[in-house]
Short mmCIF file of the C-alpha atoms (twelve columns), coordinates in Angstrom:
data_MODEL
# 
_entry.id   MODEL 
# 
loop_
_atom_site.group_PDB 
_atom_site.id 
_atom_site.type_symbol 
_atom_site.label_atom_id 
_atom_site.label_alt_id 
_atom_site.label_comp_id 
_atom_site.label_asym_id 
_atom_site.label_seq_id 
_atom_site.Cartn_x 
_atom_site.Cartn_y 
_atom_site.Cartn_z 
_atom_site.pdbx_PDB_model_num 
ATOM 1   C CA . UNK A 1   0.000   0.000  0.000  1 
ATOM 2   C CA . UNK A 2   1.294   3.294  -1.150 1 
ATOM 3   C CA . UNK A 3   1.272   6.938  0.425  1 
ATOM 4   C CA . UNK A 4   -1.599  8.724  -1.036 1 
ATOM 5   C CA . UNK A 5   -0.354  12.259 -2.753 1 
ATOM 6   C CA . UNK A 6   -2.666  14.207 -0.493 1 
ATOM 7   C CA . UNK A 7   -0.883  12.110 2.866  1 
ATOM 8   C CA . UNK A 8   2.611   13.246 1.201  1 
ATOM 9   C CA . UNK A 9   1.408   16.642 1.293  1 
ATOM 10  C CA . UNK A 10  0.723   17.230 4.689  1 
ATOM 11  C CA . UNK A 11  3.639   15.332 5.786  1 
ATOM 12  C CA . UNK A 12  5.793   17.746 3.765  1 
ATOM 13  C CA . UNK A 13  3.957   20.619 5.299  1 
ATOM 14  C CA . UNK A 14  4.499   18.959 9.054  1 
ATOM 15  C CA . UNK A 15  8.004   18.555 8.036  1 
ATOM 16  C CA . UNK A 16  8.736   21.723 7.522  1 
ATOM 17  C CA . UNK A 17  6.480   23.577 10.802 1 
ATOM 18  C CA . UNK A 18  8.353   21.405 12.742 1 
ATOM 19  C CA . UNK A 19  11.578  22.437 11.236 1 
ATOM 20  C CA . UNK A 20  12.256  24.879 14.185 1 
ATOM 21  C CA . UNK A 21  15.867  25.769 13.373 1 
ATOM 22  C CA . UNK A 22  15.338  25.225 9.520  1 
ATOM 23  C CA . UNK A 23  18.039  23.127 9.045  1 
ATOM 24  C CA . UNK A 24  16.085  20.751 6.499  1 
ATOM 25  C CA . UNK A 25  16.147  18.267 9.410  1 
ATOM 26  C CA . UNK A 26  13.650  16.983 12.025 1 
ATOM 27  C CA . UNK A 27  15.077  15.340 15.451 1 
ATOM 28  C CA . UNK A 28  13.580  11.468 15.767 1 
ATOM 29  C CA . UNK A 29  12.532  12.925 18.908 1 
ATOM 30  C CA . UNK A 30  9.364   14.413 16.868 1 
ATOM 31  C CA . UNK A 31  8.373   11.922 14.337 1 
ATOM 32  C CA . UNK A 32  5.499   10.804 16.236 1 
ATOM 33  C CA . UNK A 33  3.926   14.336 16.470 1 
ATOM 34  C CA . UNK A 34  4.737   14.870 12.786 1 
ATOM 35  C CA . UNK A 35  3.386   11.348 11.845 1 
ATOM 36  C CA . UNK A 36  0.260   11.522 14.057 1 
ATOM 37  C CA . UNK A 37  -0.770  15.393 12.586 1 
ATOM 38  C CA . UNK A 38  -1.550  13.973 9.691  1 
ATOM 39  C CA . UNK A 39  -3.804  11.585 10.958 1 
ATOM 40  C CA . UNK A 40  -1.741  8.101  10.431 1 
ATOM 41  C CA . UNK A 41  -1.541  6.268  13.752 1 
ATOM 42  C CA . UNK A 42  1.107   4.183  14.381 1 
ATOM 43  C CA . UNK A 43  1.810   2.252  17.217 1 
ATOM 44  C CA . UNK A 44  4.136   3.687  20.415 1 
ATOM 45  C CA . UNK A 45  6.145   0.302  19.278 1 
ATOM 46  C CA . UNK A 46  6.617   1.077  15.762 1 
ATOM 47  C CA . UNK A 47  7.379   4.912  16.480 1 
ATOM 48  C CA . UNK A 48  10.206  3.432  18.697 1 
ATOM 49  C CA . UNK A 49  11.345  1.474  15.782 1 
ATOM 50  C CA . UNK A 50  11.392  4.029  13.406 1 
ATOM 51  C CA . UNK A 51  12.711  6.477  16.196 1 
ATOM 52  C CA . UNK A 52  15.801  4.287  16.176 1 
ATOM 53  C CA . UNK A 53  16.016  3.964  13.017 1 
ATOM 54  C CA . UNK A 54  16.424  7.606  12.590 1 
ATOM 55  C CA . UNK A 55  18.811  7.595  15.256 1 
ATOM 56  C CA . UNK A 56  20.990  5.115  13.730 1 
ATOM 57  C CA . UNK A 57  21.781  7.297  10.499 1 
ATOM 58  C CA . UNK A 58  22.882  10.350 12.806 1 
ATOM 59  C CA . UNK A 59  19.253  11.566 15.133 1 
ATOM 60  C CA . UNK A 60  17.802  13.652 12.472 1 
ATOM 61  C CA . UNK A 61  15.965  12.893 9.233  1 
ATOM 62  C CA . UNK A 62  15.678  15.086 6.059  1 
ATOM 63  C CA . UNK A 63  11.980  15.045 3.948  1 
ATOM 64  C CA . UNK A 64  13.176  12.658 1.646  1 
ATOM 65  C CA . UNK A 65  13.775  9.884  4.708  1 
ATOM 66  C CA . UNK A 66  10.875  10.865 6.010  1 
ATOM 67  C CA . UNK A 67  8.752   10.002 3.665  1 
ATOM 68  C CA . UNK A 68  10.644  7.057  2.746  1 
ATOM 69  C CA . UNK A 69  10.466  5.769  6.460  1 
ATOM 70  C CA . UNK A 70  6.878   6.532  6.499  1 
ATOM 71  C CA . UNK A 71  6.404   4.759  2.546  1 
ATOM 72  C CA . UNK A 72  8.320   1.785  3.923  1 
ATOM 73  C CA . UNK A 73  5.329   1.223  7.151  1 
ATOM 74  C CA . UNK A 74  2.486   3.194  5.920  1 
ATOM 75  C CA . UNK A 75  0.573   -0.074 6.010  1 
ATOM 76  C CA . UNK A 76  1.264   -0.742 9.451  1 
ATOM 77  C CA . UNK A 77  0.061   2.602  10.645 1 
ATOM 78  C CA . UNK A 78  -3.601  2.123  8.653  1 
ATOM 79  C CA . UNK A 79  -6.323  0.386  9.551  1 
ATOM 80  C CA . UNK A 80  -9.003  -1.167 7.165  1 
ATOM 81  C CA . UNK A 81  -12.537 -0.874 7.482  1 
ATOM 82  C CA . UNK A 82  -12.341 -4.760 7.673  1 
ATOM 83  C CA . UNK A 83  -9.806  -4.792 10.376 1 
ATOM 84  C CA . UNK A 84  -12.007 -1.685 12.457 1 
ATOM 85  C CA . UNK A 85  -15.320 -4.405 12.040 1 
ATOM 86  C CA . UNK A 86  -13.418 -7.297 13.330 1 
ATOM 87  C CA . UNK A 87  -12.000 -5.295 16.825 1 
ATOM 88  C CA . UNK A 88  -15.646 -3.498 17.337 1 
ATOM 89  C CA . UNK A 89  -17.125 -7.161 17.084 1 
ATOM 90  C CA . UNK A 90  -15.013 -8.067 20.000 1 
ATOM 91  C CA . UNK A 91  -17.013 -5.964 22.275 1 
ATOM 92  C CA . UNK A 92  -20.363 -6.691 20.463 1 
ATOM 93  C CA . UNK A 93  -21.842 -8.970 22.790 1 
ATOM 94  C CA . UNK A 94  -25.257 -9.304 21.828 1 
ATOM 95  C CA . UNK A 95  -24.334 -9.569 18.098 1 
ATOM 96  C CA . UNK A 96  -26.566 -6.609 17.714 1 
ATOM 97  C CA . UNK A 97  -23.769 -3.920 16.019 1 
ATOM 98  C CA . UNK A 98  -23.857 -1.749 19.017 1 
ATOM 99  C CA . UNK A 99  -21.331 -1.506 22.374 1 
ATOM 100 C CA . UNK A 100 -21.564 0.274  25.242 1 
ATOM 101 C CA . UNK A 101 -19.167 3.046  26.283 1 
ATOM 102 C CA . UNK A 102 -17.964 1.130  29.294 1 
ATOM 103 C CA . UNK A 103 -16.805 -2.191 27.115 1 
ATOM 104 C CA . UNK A 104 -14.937 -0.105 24.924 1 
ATOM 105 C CA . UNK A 105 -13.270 2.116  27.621 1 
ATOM 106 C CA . UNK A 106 -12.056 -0.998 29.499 1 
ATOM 107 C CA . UNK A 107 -10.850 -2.954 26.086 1 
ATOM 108 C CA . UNK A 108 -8.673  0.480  25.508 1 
ATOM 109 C CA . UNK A 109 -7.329  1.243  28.500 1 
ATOM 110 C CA . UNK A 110 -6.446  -2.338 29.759 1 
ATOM 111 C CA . UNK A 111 -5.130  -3.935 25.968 1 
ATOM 112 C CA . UNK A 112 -2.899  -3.613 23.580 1 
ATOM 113 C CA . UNK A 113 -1.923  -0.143 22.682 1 
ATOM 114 C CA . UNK A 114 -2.721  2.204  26.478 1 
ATOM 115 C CA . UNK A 115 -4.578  5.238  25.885 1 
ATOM 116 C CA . UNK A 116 -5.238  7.620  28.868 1 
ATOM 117 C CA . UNK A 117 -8.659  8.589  29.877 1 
ATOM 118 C CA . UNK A 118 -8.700  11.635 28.152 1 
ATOM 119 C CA . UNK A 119 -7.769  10.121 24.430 1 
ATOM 120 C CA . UNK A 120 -10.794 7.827  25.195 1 
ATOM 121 C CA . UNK A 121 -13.235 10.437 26.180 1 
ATOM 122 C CA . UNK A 122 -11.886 12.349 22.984 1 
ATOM 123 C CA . UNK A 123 -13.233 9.373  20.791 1 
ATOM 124 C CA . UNK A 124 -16.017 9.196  22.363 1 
ATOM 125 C CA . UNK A 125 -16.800 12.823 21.761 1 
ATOM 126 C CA . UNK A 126 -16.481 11.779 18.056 1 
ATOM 127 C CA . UNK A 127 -18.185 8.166  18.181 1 
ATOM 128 C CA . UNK A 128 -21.041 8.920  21.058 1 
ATOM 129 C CA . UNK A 129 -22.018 12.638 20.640 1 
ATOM 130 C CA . UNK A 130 -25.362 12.255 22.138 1 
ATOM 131 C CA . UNK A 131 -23.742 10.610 24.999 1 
ATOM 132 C CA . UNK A 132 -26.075 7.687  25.139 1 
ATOM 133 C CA . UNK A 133 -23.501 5.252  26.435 1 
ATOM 134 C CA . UNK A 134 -23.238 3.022  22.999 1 
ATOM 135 C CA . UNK A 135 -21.673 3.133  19.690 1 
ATOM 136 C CA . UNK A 136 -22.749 1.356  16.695 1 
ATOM 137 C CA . UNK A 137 -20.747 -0.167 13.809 1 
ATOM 138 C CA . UNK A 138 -22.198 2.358  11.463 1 
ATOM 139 C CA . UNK A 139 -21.596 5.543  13.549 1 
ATOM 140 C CA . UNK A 140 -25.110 6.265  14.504 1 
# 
Protein backbone atom coordinates (compact mmCIF):
# COMPACT_ATOMS: atom_id res chain seq x y z
CA UNK A 1 0.00 0.00 0.00
CA UNK A 2 1.29 3.29 -1.15
CA UNK A 3 1.27 6.94 0.43
CA UNK A 4 -1.60 8.72 -1.04
CA UNK A 5 -0.35 12.26 -2.75
CA UNK A 6 -2.67 14.21 -0.49
CA UNK A 7 -0.88 12.11 2.87
CA UNK A 8 2.61 13.25 1.20
CA UNK A 9 1.41 16.64 1.29
CA UNK A 10 0.72 17.23 4.69
CA UNK A 11 3.64 15.33 5.79
CA UNK A 12 5.79 17.75 3.76
CA UNK A 13 3.96 20.62 5.30
CA UNK A 14 4.50 18.96 9.05
CA UNK A 15 8.00 18.56 8.04
CA UNK A 16 8.74 21.72 7.52
CA UNK A 17 6.48 23.58 10.80
CA UNK A 18 8.35 21.41 12.74
CA UNK A 19 11.58 22.44 11.24
CA UNK A 20 12.26 24.88 14.18
CA UNK A 21 15.87 25.77 13.37
CA UNK A 22 15.34 25.23 9.52
CA UNK A 23 18.04 23.13 9.04
CA UNK A 24 16.09 20.75 6.50
CA UNK A 25 16.15 18.27 9.41
CA UNK A 26 13.65 16.98 12.03
CA UNK A 27 15.08 15.34 15.45
CA UNK A 28 13.58 11.47 15.77
CA UNK A 29 12.53 12.93 18.91
CA UNK A 30 9.36 14.41 16.87
CA UNK A 31 8.37 11.92 14.34
CA UNK A 32 5.50 10.80 16.24
CA UNK A 33 3.93 14.34 16.47
CA UNK A 34 4.74 14.87 12.79
CA UNK A 35 3.39 11.35 11.84
CA UNK A 36 0.26 11.52 14.06
CA UNK A 37 -0.77 15.39 12.59
CA UNK A 38 -1.55 13.97 9.69
CA UNK A 39 -3.80 11.58 10.96
CA UNK A 40 -1.74 8.10 10.43
CA UNK A 41 -1.54 6.27 13.75
CA UNK A 42 1.11 4.18 14.38
CA UNK A 43 1.81 2.25 17.22
CA UNK A 44 4.14 3.69 20.42
CA UNK A 45 6.15 0.30 19.28
CA UNK A 46 6.62 1.08 15.76
CA UNK A 47 7.38 4.91 16.48
CA UNK A 48 10.21 3.43 18.70
CA UNK A 49 11.34 1.47 15.78
CA UNK A 50 11.39 4.03 13.41
CA UNK A 51 12.71 6.48 16.20
CA UNK A 52 15.80 4.29 16.18
CA UNK A 53 16.02 3.96 13.02
CA UNK A 54 16.42 7.61 12.59
CA UNK A 55 18.81 7.60 15.26
CA UNK A 56 20.99 5.12 13.73
CA UNK A 57 21.78 7.30 10.50
CA UNK A 58 22.88 10.35 12.81
CA UNK A 59 19.25 11.57 15.13
CA UNK A 60 17.80 13.65 12.47
CA UNK A 61 15.96 12.89 9.23
CA UNK A 62 15.68 15.09 6.06
CA UNK A 63 11.98 15.05 3.95
CA UNK A 64 13.18 12.66 1.65
CA UNK A 65 13.78 9.88 4.71
CA UNK A 66 10.87 10.86 6.01
CA UNK A 67 8.75 10.00 3.67
CA UNK A 68 10.64 7.06 2.75
CA UNK A 69 10.47 5.77 6.46
CA UNK A 70 6.88 6.53 6.50
CA UNK A 71 6.40 4.76 2.55
CA UNK A 72 8.32 1.78 3.92
CA UNK A 73 5.33 1.22 7.15
CA UNK A 74 2.49 3.19 5.92
CA UNK A 75 0.57 -0.07 6.01
CA UNK A 76 1.26 -0.74 9.45
CA UNK A 77 0.06 2.60 10.64
CA UNK A 78 -3.60 2.12 8.65
CA UNK A 79 -6.32 0.39 9.55
CA UNK A 80 -9.00 -1.17 7.16
CA UNK A 81 -12.54 -0.87 7.48
CA UNK A 82 -12.34 -4.76 7.67
CA UNK A 83 -9.81 -4.79 10.38
CA UNK A 84 -12.01 -1.68 12.46
CA UNK A 85 -15.32 -4.40 12.04
CA UNK A 86 -13.42 -7.30 13.33
CA UNK A 87 -12.00 -5.29 16.82
CA UNK A 88 -15.65 -3.50 17.34
CA UNK A 89 -17.13 -7.16 17.08
CA UNK A 90 -15.01 -8.07 20.00
CA UNK A 91 -17.01 -5.96 22.28
CA UNK A 92 -20.36 -6.69 20.46
CA UNK A 93 -21.84 -8.97 22.79
CA UNK A 94 -25.26 -9.30 21.83
CA UNK A 95 -24.33 -9.57 18.10
CA UNK A 96 -26.57 -6.61 17.71
CA UNK A 97 -23.77 -3.92 16.02
CA UNK A 98 -23.86 -1.75 19.02
CA UNK A 99 -21.33 -1.51 22.37
CA UNK A 100 -21.56 0.27 25.24
CA UNK A 101 -19.17 3.05 26.28
CA UNK A 102 -17.96 1.13 29.29
CA UNK A 103 -16.80 -2.19 27.11
CA UNK A 104 -14.94 -0.10 24.92
CA UNK A 105 -13.27 2.12 27.62
CA UNK A 106 -12.06 -1.00 29.50
CA UNK A 107 -10.85 -2.95 26.09
CA UNK A 108 -8.67 0.48 25.51
CA UNK A 109 -7.33 1.24 28.50
CA UNK A 110 -6.45 -2.34 29.76
CA UNK A 111 -5.13 -3.94 25.97
CA UNK A 112 -2.90 -3.61 23.58
CA UNK A 113 -1.92 -0.14 22.68
CA UNK A 114 -2.72 2.20 26.48
CA UNK A 115 -4.58 5.24 25.89
CA UNK A 116 -5.24 7.62 28.87
CA UNK A 117 -8.66 8.59 29.88
CA UNK A 118 -8.70 11.64 28.15
CA UNK A 119 -7.77 10.12 24.43
CA UNK A 120 -10.79 7.83 25.20
CA UNK A 121 -13.23 10.44 26.18
CA UNK A 122 -11.89 12.35 22.98
CA UNK A 123 -13.23 9.37 20.79
CA UNK A 124 -16.02 9.20 22.36
CA UNK A 125 -16.80 12.82 21.76
CA UNK A 126 -16.48 11.78 18.06
CA UNK A 127 -18.19 8.17 18.18
CA UNK A 128 -21.04 8.92 21.06
CA UNK A 129 -22.02 12.64 20.64
CA UNK A 130 -25.36 12.25 22.14
CA UNK A 131 -23.74 10.61 25.00
CA UNK A 132 -26.07 7.69 25.14
CA UNK A 133 -23.50 5.25 26.44
CA UNK A 134 -23.24 3.02 23.00
CA UNK A 135 -21.67 3.13 19.69
CA UNK A 136 -22.75 1.36 16.70
CA UNK A 137 -20.75 -0.17 13.81
CA UNK A 138 -22.20 2.36 11.46
CA UNK A 139 -21.60 5.54 13.55
CA UNK A 140 -25.11 6.27 14.50
Amino acid sequence: MSVPEKTKQALQEAFYLFDYDKDGRIAASELGVIIRSVGLNPTERLLKEMSNEVNTKGGSADLNSLLQLISNKYQDMTTTAAELTDSFQVFDKQGNNTVSVADIKHGLSSLGERLTEEEIDGLFREADPNAEGTCNINGQ
